[in-house]
PDB file of C-alpha atoms in Angstrom:
ATOM      1  CA  MET A   1     -11.547 -38.165 -28.531  1.00 45.00           C
ATOM      2  CA  LEU A   2     -14.542 -39.132 -30.637  1.00 47.00           C
ATOM      3  CA  LYS A   3     -13.282 -37.335 -33.737  1.00 45.00           C
ATOM      4  CA  GLN A   4     -10.148 -39.441 -33.740  1.00 47.00           C
ATOM      5  CA  SER A   5     -11.290 -42.745 -32.300  1.00 57.00           C
ATOM      6  CA  ILE A   6     -14.593 -42.925 -34.142  1.00 68.00           C
ATOM      7  CA  LEU A   7     -15.209 -40.373 -36.871  1.00 75.00           C
ATOM      8  CA  ASN A   8     -11.826 -40.821 -38.516  1.00 71.00           C
ATOM      9  CA  LYS A   9     -12.649 -44.508 -38.648  1.00 74.00           C
ATOM     10  CA  LYS A  10     -15.653 -43.600 -40.832  1.00 75.00           C
ATOM     11  CA  THR A  11     -16.884 -46.949 -42.194  1.00 85.00           C
ATOM     12  CA  GLY A  12     -17.669 -49.584 -39.589  1.00 91.00           C
ATOM     13  CA  ILE A  13     -18.554 -47.358 -36.638  1.00 94.00           C
ATOM     14  CA  ILE A  14     -20.782 -49.290 -34.247  1.00 95.00           C
ATOM     15  CA  THR A  15     -22.668 -47.790 -31.311  1.00 96.00           C
ATOM     16  CA  TYR A  16     -25.271 -49.010 -28.862  1.00 97.00           C
ATOM     17  CA  GLY A  17     -28.279 -46.891 -27.953  1.00 96.00           C
ATOM     18  CA  MET A  18     -30.532 -46.933 -24.924  1.00 95.00           C
ATOM     19  CA  THR A  19     -33.046 -44.836 -23.035  1.00 93.00           C
ATOM     20  CA  PRO A  20     -32.316 -43.788 -19.428  1.00 95.00           C
ATOM     21  CA  PRO A  21     -34.589 -45.209 -16.725  1.00 94.00           C
ATOM     22  CA  LYS A  22     -37.852 -43.536 -15.704  1.00 92.00           C
ATOM     23  CA  ASN A  23     -37.282 -40.477 -13.564  1.00 90.00           C
ATOM     24  CA  THR A  24     -39.887 -41.697 -11.079  1.00 90.00           C
ATOM     25  CA  HIS A  25     -37.617 -44.563  -9.993  1.00 93.00           C
ATOM     26  CA  THR A  26     -35.824 -44.303  -6.681  1.00 94.00           C
ATOM     27  CA  PRO A  27     -32.051 -43.732  -6.790  1.00 93.00           C
ATOM     28  CA  GLU A  28     -31.636 -47.314  -5.572  1.00 96.00           C
ATOM     29  CA  LYS A  29     -33.709 -48.686  -8.450  1.00 96.00           C
ATOM     30  CA  ILE A  30     -31.824 -46.565 -10.996  1.00 96.00           C
ATOM     31  CA  GLU A  31     -28.537 -47.827  -9.548  1.00 96.00           C
ATOM     32  CA  GLU A  32     -29.771 -51.407  -9.922  1.00 96.00           C
ATOM     33  CA  ILE A  33     -30.792 -50.823 -13.555  1.00 95.00           C
ATOM     34  CA  SER A  34     -27.523 -49.093 -14.410  1.00 96.00           C
ATOM     35  CA  GLN A  35     -25.440 -51.928 -12.977  1.00 96.00           C
ATOM     36  CA  LYS A  36     -27.246 -54.451 -15.156  1.00 95.00           C
ATOM     37  CA  GLN A  37     -26.669 -52.261 -18.199  1.00 96.00           C
ATOM     38  CA  ILE A  38     -22.987 -51.823 -17.357  1.00 96.00           C
ATOM     39  CA  GLU A  39     -22.592 -55.587 -17.035  1.00 95.00           C
ATOM     40  CA  ARG A  40     -24.211 -56.112 -20.450  1.00 94.00           C
ATOM     41  CA  LEU A  41     -22.138 -53.442 -22.186  1.00 94.00           C
ATOM     42  CA  ALA A  42     -18.762 -53.867 -20.469  1.00 90.00           C
ATOM     43  CA  GLY A  43     -17.560 -56.642 -22.746  1.00 85.00           C
ATOM     44  CA  LEU A  44     -18.900 -55.229 -26.010  1.00 92.00           C
ATOM     45  CA  ASP A  45     -16.520 -53.839 -28.624  1.00 91.00           C
ATOM     46  CA  ILE A  46     -18.455 -50.657 -29.441  1.00 94.00           C
ATOM     47  CA  ASP A  47     -17.219 -47.207 -30.364  1.00 94.00           C
ATOM     48  CA  ALA A  48     -19.708 -45.238 -28.277  1.00 95.00           C
ATOM     49  CA  LEU A  49     -22.883 -45.429 -26.203  1.00 96.00           C
ATOM     50  CA  ILE A  50     -25.882 -43.365 -27.277  1.00 97.00           C
ATOM     51  CA  LEU A  51     -28.228 -42.082 -24.554  1.00 97.00           C
ATOM     52  CA  TYR A  52     -31.591 -40.834 -25.782  1.00 95.00           C
ATOM     53  CA  ASP A  53     -33.450 -37.705 -24.747  1.00 92.00           C
ATOM     54  CA  VAL A  54     -37.085 -38.840 -24.990  1.00 80.00           C
ATOM     55  CA  GLN A  55     -39.982 -36.626 -26.032  1.00 69.00           C
ATOM     56  CA  GLU A  56     -43.654 -37.586 -25.879  1.00 60.00           C
ATOM     57  CA  GLU A  57     -44.521 -37.148 -29.600  1.00 55.00           C
ATOM     58  CA  ALA A  58     -48.263 -37.258 -28.855  1.00 53.00           C
ATOM     59  CA  ASP A  59     -48.950 -34.552 -31.441  1.00 50.00           C
ATOM     60  CA  ARG A  60     -47.152 -36.502 -34.174  1.00 46.00           C
ATOM     61  CA  ILE A  61     -49.894 -39.089 -34.691  1.00 54.00           C
ATOM     62  CA  ASP A  62     -53.565 -39.530 -33.780  1.00 54.00           C
ATOM     63  CA  GLU A  63     -53.284 -43.208 -32.897  1.00 59.00           C
ATOM     64  CA  GLU A  64     -52.948 -44.178 -29.254  1.00 57.00           C
ATOM     65  CA  ARG A  65     -49.405 -44.953 -28.168  1.00 55.00           C
ATOM     66  CA  PRO A  66     -49.002 -48.774 -27.734  1.00 54.00           C
ATOM     67  CA  PHE A  67     -46.802 -48.230 -24.670  1.00 56.00           C
ATOM     68  CA  PRO A  68     -47.432 -45.326 -22.256  1.00 62.00           C
ATOM     69  CA  TYR A  69     -45.071 -42.349 -22.367  1.00 61.00           C
ATOM     70  CA  LEU A  70     -43.020 -42.158 -19.184  1.00 74.00           C
ATOM     71  CA  PRO A  71     -40.569 -39.281 -18.599  1.00 83.00           C
ATOM     72  CA  THR A  72     -36.998 -40.483 -18.202  1.00 91.00           C
ATOM     73  CA  LEU A  73     -33.921 -39.317 -16.381  1.00 94.00           C
ATOM     74  CA  ASP A  74     -31.893 -36.676 -18.188  1.00 94.00           C
ATOM     75  CA  PRO A  75     -29.363 -38.615 -20.320  1.00 95.00           C
ATOM     76  CA  GLU A  76     -26.370 -36.564 -19.194  1.00 94.00           C
ATOM     77  CA  ILE A  77     -27.265 -36.987 -15.518  1.00 95.00           C
ATOM     78  CA  TYR A  78     -27.634 -40.715 -16.094  1.00 96.00           C
ATOM     79  CA  SER A  79     -24.304 -40.838 -17.894  1.00 96.00           C
ATOM     80  CA  LYS A  80     -22.351 -38.966 -15.238  1.00 95.00           C
ATOM     81  CA  GLN A  81     -23.989 -40.261 -12.070  1.00 95.00           C
ATOM     82  CA  TYR A  82     -24.660 -43.876 -12.970  1.00 96.00           C
ATOM     83  CA  LEU A  83     -22.568 -44.911 -15.995  1.00 97.00           C
ATOM     84  CA  ALA A  84     -19.266 -43.216 -15.198  1.00 94.00           C
ATOM     85  CA  SER A  85     -17.491 -46.560 -14.768  1.00 94.00           C
ATOM     86  CA  LEU A  86     -18.315 -47.497 -18.356  1.00 94.00           C
ATOM     87  CA  ASP A  87     -15.193 -46.266 -20.111  1.00 91.00           C
ATOM     88  CA  ILE A  88     -16.543 -45.514 -23.579  1.00 92.00           C
ATOM     89  CA  PRO A  89     -17.577 -42.237 -25.216  1.00 92.00           C
ATOM     90  CA  LYS A  90     -21.188 -41.225 -24.494  1.00 95.00           C
ATOM     91  CA  ILE A  91     -23.266 -39.500 -27.164  1.00 96.00           C
ATOM     92  CA  ILE A  92     -26.018 -37.458 -25.496  1.00 96.00           C
ATOM     93  CA  TYR A  93     -29.164 -36.804 -27.504  1.00 96.00           C
ATOM     94  CA  ARG A  94     -30.835 -33.427 -27.088  1.00 94.00           C
ATOM     95  CA  CYS A  95     -34.419 -32.750 -28.242  1.00 92.00           C
ATOM     96  CA  VAL A  96     -33.669 -29.078 -28.703  1.00 91.00           C
ATOM     97  CA  GLY A  97     -37.265 -27.878 -28.938  1.00 89.00           C
ATOM     98  CA  LYS A  98     -37.918 -28.341 -25.232  1.00 88.00           C
ATOM     99  CA  TYR A  99     -35.019 -26.099 -24.197  1.00 91.00           C
ATOM    100  CA  SER A 100     -34.766 -22.327 -24.217  1.00 92.00           C
ATOM    101  CA  GLU A 101     -31.759 -20.695 -25.852  1.00 93.00           C
ATOM    102  CA  ALA A 102     -30.346 -19.869 -22.427  1.00 93.00           C
ATOM    103  CA  GLU A 103     -30.788 -23.459 -21.192  1.00 94.00           C
ATOM    104  CA  LEU A 104     -29.084 -25.036 -24.185  1.00 94.00           C
ATOM    105  CA  ALA A 105     -26.301 -22.435 -24.122  1.00 95.00           C
ATOM    106  CA  GLU A 106     -25.668 -23.157 -20.453  1.00 94.00           C
ATOM    107  CA  TRP A 107     -25.412 -26.902 -21.190  1.00 94.00           C
ATOM    108  CA  LEU A 108     -23.052 -26.285 -24.106  1.00 94.00           C
ATOM    109  CA  LYS A 109     -20.759 -24.074 -22.031  1.00 93.00           C
ATOM    110  CA  LYS A 110     -20.068 -26.807 -19.489  1.00 90.00           C
ATOM    111  CA  GLU A 111     -16.736 -28.651 -19.637  1.00 82.00           C
ATOM    112  CA  THR A 112     -15.583 -26.870 -22.784  1.00 81.00           C
ATOM    113  CA  GLU A 113     -12.068 -28.228 -22.244  1.00 78.00           C
ATOM    114  CA  GLN A 114     -13.359 -31.755 -22.887  1.00 82.00           C
ATOM    115  CA  GLN A 115     -14.432 -33.445 -26.110  1.00 83.00           C
ATOM    116  CA  ARG A 116     -18.195 -33.980 -25.862  1.00 89.00           C
ATOM    117  CA  TYR A 117     -20.667 -35.580 -28.209  1.00 94.00           C
ATOM    118  CA  THR A 118     -24.330 -35.007 -28.921  1.00 95.00           C
ATOM    119  CA  VAL A 119     -27.071 -35.515 -31.474  1.00 96.00           C
ATOM    120  CA  PHE A 120     -29.469 -32.619 -31.896  1.00 95.00           C
ATOM    121  CA  VAL A 121     -33.060 -33.713 -32.566  1.00 92.00           C
ATOM    122  CA  GLY A 122     -35.714 -31.401 -33.976  1.00 85.00           C
ATOM    123  CA  ALA A 123     -39.487 -31.318 -33.540  1.00 72.00           C
ATOM    124  CA  SER A 124     -41.334 -34.632 -33.952  1.00 63.00           C
ATOM    125  CA  SER A 125     -43.933 -32.892 -36.145  1.00 56.00           C
ATOM    126  CA  SER A 126     -44.759 -29.501 -37.620  1.00 57.00           C
ATOM    127  CA  GLN A 127     -47.510 -29.182 -35.000  1.00 61.00           C
ATOM    128  CA  GLN A 128     -45.139 -29.489 -32.055  1.00 62.00           C
ATOM    129  CA  GLN A 129     -44.605 -26.289 -30.105  1.00 69.00           C
ATOM    130  CA  VAL A 130     -40.876 -25.655 -29.672  1.00 78.00           C
ATOM    131  CA  GLN A 131     -38.713 -23.077 -27.963  1.00 83.00           C
ATOM    132  CA  LEU A 132     -35.697 -23.656 -30.178  1.00 91.00           C
ATOM    133  CA  GLN A 133     -35.094 -24.701 -33.787  1.00 91.00           C
ATOM    134  CA  LEU A 134     -32.366 -27.065 -34.972  1.00 92.00           C
ATOM    135  CA  SER A 135     -30.612 -24.197 -36.751  1.00 92.00           C
ATOM    136  CA  ASP A 136     -30.423 -22.366 -33.411  1.00 93.00           C
ATOM    137  CA  ALA A 137     -28.848 -25.417 -31.754  1.00 94.00           C
ATOM    138  CA  TYR A 138     -26.173 -25.648 -34.458  1.00 94.00           C
ATOM    139  CA  ARG A 139     -25.419 -21.940 -34.126  1.00 94.00           C
ATOM    140  CA  LEU A 140     -25.222 -22.078 -30.325  1.00 94.00           C
ATOM    141  CA  SER A 141     -22.943 -25.100 -30.399  1.00 93.00           C
ATOM    142  CA  LYS A 142     -20.463 -23.363 -32.685  1.00 91.00           C
ATOM    143  CA  GLN A 143     -20.710 -20.193 -30.631  1.00 93.00           C
ATOM    144  CA  HIS A 144     -20.279 -21.663 -27.154  1.00 93.00           C
ATOM    145  CA  ASN A 145     -18.338 -24.928 -27.511  1.00 90.00           C
ATOM    146  CA  ASP A 146     -16.078 -25.710 -30.434  1.00 83.00           C
ATOM    147  CA  GLN A 147     -15.101 -28.973 -28.717  1.00 83.00           C
ATOM    148  CA  MET A 148     -18.625 -30.320 -29.092  1.00 90.00           C
ATOM    149  CA  THR A 149     -18.939 -32.938 -31.828  1.00 93.00           C
ATOM    150  CA  PHE A 150     -22.573 -33.009 -32.892  1.00 94.00           C
ATOM    151  CA  GLY A 151     -24.602 -35.166 -35.205  1.00 95.00           C
ATOM    152  CA  GLY A 152     -28.076 -35.241 -36.684  1.00 96.00           C
ATOM    153  CA  VAL A 153     -30.955 -37.586 -37.395  1.00 95.00           C
ATOM    154  CA  ILE A 154     -31.847 -38.895 -40.846  1.00 94.00           C
ATOM    155  CA  ILE A 155     -35.116 -40.464 -41.977  1.00 91.00           C
ATOM    156  CA  PRO A 156     -34.512 -42.416 -45.201  1.00 89.00           C
ATOM    157  CA  GLU A 157     -38.233 -43.221 -45.470  1.00 85.00           C
ATOM    158  CA  ARG A 158     -38.946 -39.501 -45.807  1.00 86.00           C
ATOM    159  CA  HIS A 159     -36.721 -39.590 -48.877  1.00 76.00           C
ATOM    160  CA  MET A 160     -39.228 -41.906 -50.584  1.00 77.00           C
ATOM    161  CA  LYS A 161     -41.835 -39.139 -50.415  1.00 82.00           C
ATOM    162  CA  LYS A 162     -39.830 -35.935 -50.793  1.00 83.00           C
ATOM    163  CA  ASN A 163     -36.574 -37.055 -52.445  1.00 84.00           C
ATOM    164  CA  ASP A 164     -34.648 -34.440 -50.512  1.00 91.00           C
ATOM    165  CA  GLU A 165     -33.255 -36.192 -47.438  1.00 94.00           C
ATOM    166  CA  HIS A 166     -29.741 -36.024 -48.907  1.00 95.00           C
ATOM    167  CA  ILE A 167     -30.147 -32.246 -49.323  1.00 96.00           C
ATOM    168  CA  ARG A 168     -31.230 -31.965 -45.675  1.00 95.00           C
ATOM    169  CA  VAL A 169     -28.178 -33.970 -44.646  1.00 96.00           C
ATOM    170  CA  VAL A 170     -25.767 -31.870 -46.691  1.00 97.00           C
ATOM    171  CA  ASP A 171     -27.292 -28.672 -45.297  1.00 96.00           C
ATOM    172  CA  LYS A 172     -26.773 -29.984 -41.762  1.00 96.00           C
ATOM    173  CA  MET A 173     -23.215 -31.028 -42.640  1.00 96.00           C
ATOM    174  CA  GLN A 174     -22.499 -27.474 -43.715  1.00 95.00           C
ATOM    175  CA  ARG A 175     -23.875 -26.275 -40.356  1.00 94.00           C
ATOM    176  CA  GLY A 176     -21.427 -28.551 -38.544  1.00 93.00           C
ATOM    177  CA  CYS A 177     -22.951 -32.049 -38.291  1.00 95.00           C
ATOM    178  CA  ASP A 178     -20.162 -34.639 -38.260  1.00 94.00           C
ATOM    179  CA  PHE A 179     -22.310 -37.798 -38.415  1.00 96.00           C
ATOM    180  CA  PHE A 180     -25.923 -38.971 -38.708  1.00 97.00           C
ATOM    181  CA  VAL A 181     -28.027 -41.657 -37.058  1.00 97.00           C
ATOM    182  CA  SER A 182     -31.171 -43.061 -38.668  1.00 95.00           C
ATOM    183  CA  GLN A 183     -34.321 -44.340 -37.033  1.00 88.00           C
ATOM    184  CA  ALA A 184     -34.728 -48.152 -36.956  1.00 89.00           C
ATOM    185  CA  THR A 185     -33.994 -49.541 -40.414  1.00 92.00           C
ATOM    186  CA  TYR A 186     -36.428 -52.030 -41.912  1.00 93.00           C
ATOM    187  CA  ASN A 187     -36.832 -50.522 -45.383  1.00 93.00           C
ATOM    188  CA  VAL A 188     -33.727 -51.333 -47.411  1.00 94.00           C
ATOM    189  CA  GLU A 189     -34.992 -49.659 -50.589  1.00 94.00           C
ATOM    190  CA  ALA A 190     -35.565 -46.317 -48.858  1.00 93.00           C
ATOM    191  CA  SER A 191     -32.131 -46.483 -47.260  1.00 95.00           C
ATOM    192  CA  LYS A 192     -30.319 -47.374 -50.492  1.00 96.00           C
ATOM    193  CA  ASN A 193     -32.165 -44.637 -52.388  1.00 95.00           C
ATOM    194  CA  PHE A 194     -30.985 -42.128 -49.802  1.00 96.00           C
ATOM    195  CA  LEU A 195     -27.391 -43.423 -49.866  1.00 97.00           C
ATOM    196  CA  SER A 196     -27.275 -43.286 -53.656  1.00 97.00           C
ATOM    197  CA  ASP A 197     -28.486 -39.676 -53.832  1.00 97.00           C
ATOM    198  CA  TYR A 198     -26.225 -38.715 -50.926  1.00 97.00           C
ATOM    199  CA  TYR A 199     -23.204 -40.241 -52.669  1.00 98.00           C
ATOM    200  CA  HIS A 200     -23.821 -38.695 -56.099  1.00 97.00           C
ATOM    201  CA  HIS A 201     -24.665 -35.266 -54.674  1.00 97.00           C
ATOM    202  CA  CYS A 202     -21.422 -35.227 -52.677  1.00 97.00           C
ATOM    203  CA  GLN A 203     -19.470 -36.428 -55.699  1.00 97.00           C
ATOM    204  CA  GLN A 204     -20.927 -33.729 -57.937  1.00 97.00           C
ATOM    205  CA  HIS A 205     -20.243 -30.975 -55.408  1.00 97.00           C
ATOM    206  CA  GLU A 206     -16.856 -32.323 -54.234  1.00 97.00           C
ATOM    207  CA  LEU A 207     -18.029 -32.757 -50.644  1.00 97.00           C
ATOM    208  CA  ASP A 208     -16.548 -35.173 -48.115  1.00 95.00           C
ATOM    209  CA  MET A 209     -19.195 -37.610 -46.892  1.00 96.00           C
ATOM    210  CA  VAL A 210     -19.701 -38.046 -43.145  1.00 96.00           C
ATOM    211  CA  PRO A 211     -20.634 -41.346 -41.456  1.00 96.00           C
ATOM    212  CA  ILE A 212     -24.223 -42.592 -41.680  1.00 97.00           C
ATOM    213  CA  LEU A 213     -25.159 -44.921 -38.807  1.00 97.00           C
ATOM    214  CA  PHE A 214     -28.176 -47.086 -39.574  1.00 97.00           C
ATOM    215  CA  ASN A 215     -30.193 -47.952 -36.492  1.00 96.00           C
ATOM    216  CA  LEU A 216     -30.890 -51.663 -35.992  1.00 96.00           C
ATOM    217  CA  ALA A 217     -33.495 -52.840 -33.500  1.00 94.00           C
ATOM    218  CA  PRO A 218     -34.801 -56.377 -33.012  1.00 94.00           C
ATOM    219  CA  CYS A 219     -38.565 -56.867 -32.861  1.00 94.00           C
ATOM    220  CA  GLY A 220     -39.638 -59.594 -30.465  1.00 92.00           C
ATOM    221  CA  SER A 221     -43.426 -59.397 -30.496  1.00 92.00           C
ATOM    222  CA  THR A 222     -46.434 -58.019 -32.347  1.00 90.00           C
ATOM    223  CA  LYS A 223     -46.717 -55.432 -29.554  1.00 90.00           C
ATOM    224  CA  THR A 224     -43.190 -54.196 -30.276  1.00 91.00           C
ATOM    225  CA  LEU A 225     -44.071 -54.194 -33.988  1.00 92.00           C
ATOM    226  CA  GLU A 226     -47.065 -51.941 -33.271  1.00 90.00           C
ATOM    227  CA  PHE A 227     -44.859 -49.592 -31.268  1.00 88.00           C
ATOM    228  CA  MET A 228     -42.280 -49.407 -34.046  1.00 90.00           C
ATOM    229  CA  LYS A 229     -44.989 -48.484 -36.538  1.00 89.00           C
ATOM    230  CA  TRP A 230     -46.351 -45.872 -34.109  1.00 84.00           C
ATOM    231  CA  LEU A 231     -42.857 -44.378 -33.894  1.00 82.00           C
ATOM    232  CA  GLY A 232     -42.982 -43.897 -37.670  1.00 82.00           C
ATOM    233  CA  ILE A 233     -40.587 -46.711 -38.557  1.00 88.00           C
ATOM    234  CA  SER A 234     -41.232 -47.803 -42.142  1.00 87.00           C
ATOM    235  CA  ILE A 235     -41.852 -51.548 -42.293  1.00 92.00           C
ATOM    236  CA  PRO A 236     -42.731 -52.872 -45.772  1.00 92.00           C
ATOM    237  CA  LYS A 237     -45.852 -55.029 -45.923  1.00 94.00           C
ATOM    238  CA  TRP A 238     -43.969 -58.172 -46.945  1.00 95.00           C
ATOM    239  CA  LEU A 239     -41.599 -57.791 -44.016  1.00 94.00           C
ATOM    240  CA  GLU A 240     -44.451 -57.105 -41.591  1.00 93.00           C
ATOM    241  CA  ASN A 241     -46.110 -60.320 -42.744  1.00 95.00           C
ATOM    242  CA  GLU A 242     -42.862 -62.237 -42.309  1.00 95.00           C
ATOM    243  CA  LEU A 243     -42.754 -61.080 -38.692  1.00 94.00           C
ATOM    244  CA  LYS A 244     -46.445 -61.443 -37.872  1.00 92.00           C
ATOM    245  CA  PHE A 245     -46.735 -64.979 -39.193  1.00 94.00           C
ATOM    246  CA  SER A 246     -43.366 -66.235 -37.994  1.00 94.00           C
ATOM    247  CA  SER A 247     -43.201 -68.934 -35.321  1.00 93.00           C
ATOM    248  CA  ASP A 248     -40.325 -66.949 -33.765  1.00 95.00           C
ATOM    249  CA  VAL A 249     -40.808 -63.202 -34.329  1.00 95.00           C
ATOM    250  CA  LEU A 250     -37.596 -62.211 -32.580  1.00 95.00           C
ATOM    251  CA  ASP A 251     -35.334 -64.605 -34.468  1.00 95.00           C
ATOM    252  CA  LYS A 252     -36.958 -63.660 -37.778  1.00 95.00           C
ATOM    253  CA  SER A 253     -36.504 -59.936 -37.133  1.00 95.00           C
ATOM    254  CA  ILE A 254     -32.823 -60.458 -36.301  1.00 95.00           C
ATOM    255  CA  GLN A 255     -32.258 -62.423 -39.514  1.00 95.00           C
ATOM    256  CA  LEU A 256     -34.020 -59.819 -41.651  1.00 95.00           C
ATOM    257  CA  THR A 257     -32.375 -56.830 -39.950  1.00 95.00           C
ATOM    258  CA  GLN A 258     -28.886 -58.250 -40.345  1.00 95.00           C
ATOM    259  CA  LYS A 259     -29.508 -58.992 -44.030  1.00 96.00           C
ATOM    260  CA  ILE A 260     -30.722 -55.429 -44.540  1.00 96.00           C
ATOM    261  CA  PHE A 261     -27.638 -53.959 -42.882  1.00 96.00           C
ATOM    262  CA  GLU A 262     -25.321 -56.288 -44.786  1.00 96.00           C
ATOM    263  CA  GLU A 263     -26.821 -55.048 -48.054  1.00 96.00           C
ATOM    264  CA  LEU A 264     -26.414 -51.409 -46.990  1.00 96.00           C
ATOM    265  CA  LEU A 265     -22.843 -52.018 -45.835  1.00 95.00           C
ATOM    266  CA  GLU A 266     -21.869 -53.662 -49.117  1.00 94.00           C
ATOM    267  CA  PHE A 267     -23.462 -50.798 -51.043  1.00 96.00           C
ATOM    268  CA  GLY A 268     -21.470 -48.322 -48.944  1.00 95.00           C
ATOM    269  CA  LEU A 269     -18.179 -50.197 -49.269  1.00 93.00           C
ATOM    270  CA  GLU A 270     -18.557 -50.372 -53.042  1.00 94.00           C
ATOM    271  CA  LYS A 271     -18.948 -46.600 -53.319  1.00 95.00           C
ATOM    272  CA  GLY A 272     -16.821 -45.490 -50.400  1.00 95.00           C
ATOM    273  CA  ILE A 273     -19.793 -44.237 -48.385  1.00 96.00           C
ATOM    274  CA  PRO A 274     -18.942 -44.312 -44.651  1.00 95.00           C
ATOM    275  CA  VAL A 275     -21.652 -46.642 -43.317  1.00 96.00           C
ATOM    276  CA  GLY A 276     -21.949 -47.857 -39.737  1.00 95.00           C
ATOM    277  CA  CYS A 277     -24.722 -48.804 -37.360  1.00 95.00           C
ATOM    278  CA  SER A 278     -26.284 -48.128 -33.994  1.00 96.00           C
ATOM    279  CA  ILE A 279     -28.045 -51.004 -32.261  1.00 97.00           C
ATOM    280  CA  GLU A 280     -30.767 -50.757 -29.626  1.00 95.00           C
ATOM    281  CA  SER A 281     -33.848 -52.420 -28.190  1.00 93.00           C
ATOM    282  CA  VAL A 282     -36.990 -50.292 -28.408  1.00 88.00           C
ATOM    283  CA  SER A 283     -38.575 -52.674 -25.907  1.00 88.00           C
ATOM    284  CA  THR A 284     -37.763 -53.038 -22.213  1.00 87.00           C
ATOM    285  CA  ARG A 285     -38.370 -56.799 -22.355  1.00 90.00           C
ATOM    286  CA  LYS A 286     -35.284 -58.682 -21.187  1.00 92.00           C
ATOM    287  CA  VAL A 287     -35.350 -61.094 -24.141  1.00 94.00           C
ATOM    288  CA  GLU A 288     -35.293 -58.238 -26.673  1.00 94.00           C
ATOM    289  CA  ILE A 289     -32.565 -56.350 -24.807  1.00 95.00           C
ATOM    290  CA  GLU A 290     -30.392 -59.464 -24.700  1.00 95.00           C
ATOM    291  CA  ALA A 291     -31.093 -60.064 -28.397  1.00 95.00           C
ATOM    292  CA  SER A 292     -29.842 -56.545 -29.173  1.00 96.00           C
ATOM    293  CA  ILE A 293     -26.624 -57.278 -27.254  1.00 96.00           C
ATOM    294  CA  GLU A 294     -26.071 -60.460 -29.271  1.00 95.00           C
ATOM    295  CA  MET A 295     -26.796 -58.483 -32.432  1.00 95.00           C
ATOM    296  CA  VAL A 296     -23.916 -56.131 -31.569  1.00 96.00           C
ATOM    297  CA  LYS A 297     -21.548 -59.112 -31.523  1.00 95.00           C
ATOM    298  CA  ASP A 298     -22.917 -60.498 -34.797  1.00 95.00           C
ATOM    299  CA  ILE A 299     -22.752 -57.135 -36.563  1.00 95.00           C
ATOM    300  CA  LYS A 300     -19.219 -56.541 -35.250  1.00 93.00           C
ATOM    301  CA  SER A 301     -18.130 -59.863 -36.767  1.00 93.00           C
ATOM    302  CA  MET A 302     -19.826 -58.939 -40.038  1.00 92.00           C
ATOM    303  CA  LEU A 303     -18.102 -55.541 -40.134  1.00 90.00           C
ATOM    304  CA  ASP A 304     -14.689 -57.045 -39.463  1.00 86.00           C
ATOM    305  CA  ARG A 305     -15.207 -59.696 -42.138  1.00 86.00           C
ATOM    306  CA  LYS A 306     -16.496 -57.265 -44.788  1.00 78.00           C
ATOM    307  CA  GLN A 307     -13.743 -54.731 -44.140  1.00 71.00           C
ATOM    308  CA  LEU A 308     -11.085 -57.411 -44.354  1.00 69.00           C
ATOM    309  CA  VAL A 309     -12.427 -58.575 -47.705  1.00 70.00           C
ATOM    310  CA  ASP A 310     -12.695 -54.974 -48.932  1.00 65.00           C
ATOM    311  CA  ALA A 311      -9.104 -54.255 -47.853  1.00 64.00           C
ATOM    312  CA  VAL A 312      -7.636 -57.078 -49.949  1.00 59.00           C
ATOM    313  CA  ARG A 313      -9.611 -56.306 -53.113  1.00 59.00           C
TER     314      ARG A 313
END
């Protein structure tokens, strides 16, 4: 069960995230893709696999999308039909706005005797037309499936502008969110500001903190960098320059990302904030996917080392 094997672990949770294949692929092609992914993930020591539910987000920004939007296979279908042999918990993302109340309720009611895991994602912008709000998804989950462990999304960069991301998180915790996953983390100041306010707010109100998983994603090219910025990932100017003018963009991004997470982990360990991470490749390029797999191993070693040091203090 996720609540026991992962959430009770709190600090040091590590997950891997990926997007299902395009739904226009043939079953044979999807099977081929899934087998490669299973081979990559089979030997990794991760707590769960995240499968994304992709939405177009065209109304979020006026700029043209660097990579074309291509509808993907439903993450739960992909999990059950193609990744069943991968014996790790699967966390299924749900962009709730594209479902009706009846559709989401029907999904929630399935397999209620089993422990299931999801992350509910809201609208990508205030302009997006939605059928269902996040608050409705939380209510329906509690109403129809008390075995569902659900999480939410945090955007530390939004905290730099509004200073209320910790309040949003606490509100979602009180509605039942057991953990949170950030978007790709390249802005350490924004993330530490959020963690600090989150910690002190919970201390002042005697609230138990839930795990915060910071998303880590290697950047292997200027094209991937453009896509990350289009997605709304906050990349400080100095860091963007370090990547753009590096002789090896991928290696530089890995170095910088790991340093950022190490700083966030140490900050969390010092204050008892349950910090973990989720690693992914936002690109479909083989070199970036393989780099993300190696990053899992490196981060796992870092987590083990830091926790060992923290335990003997």
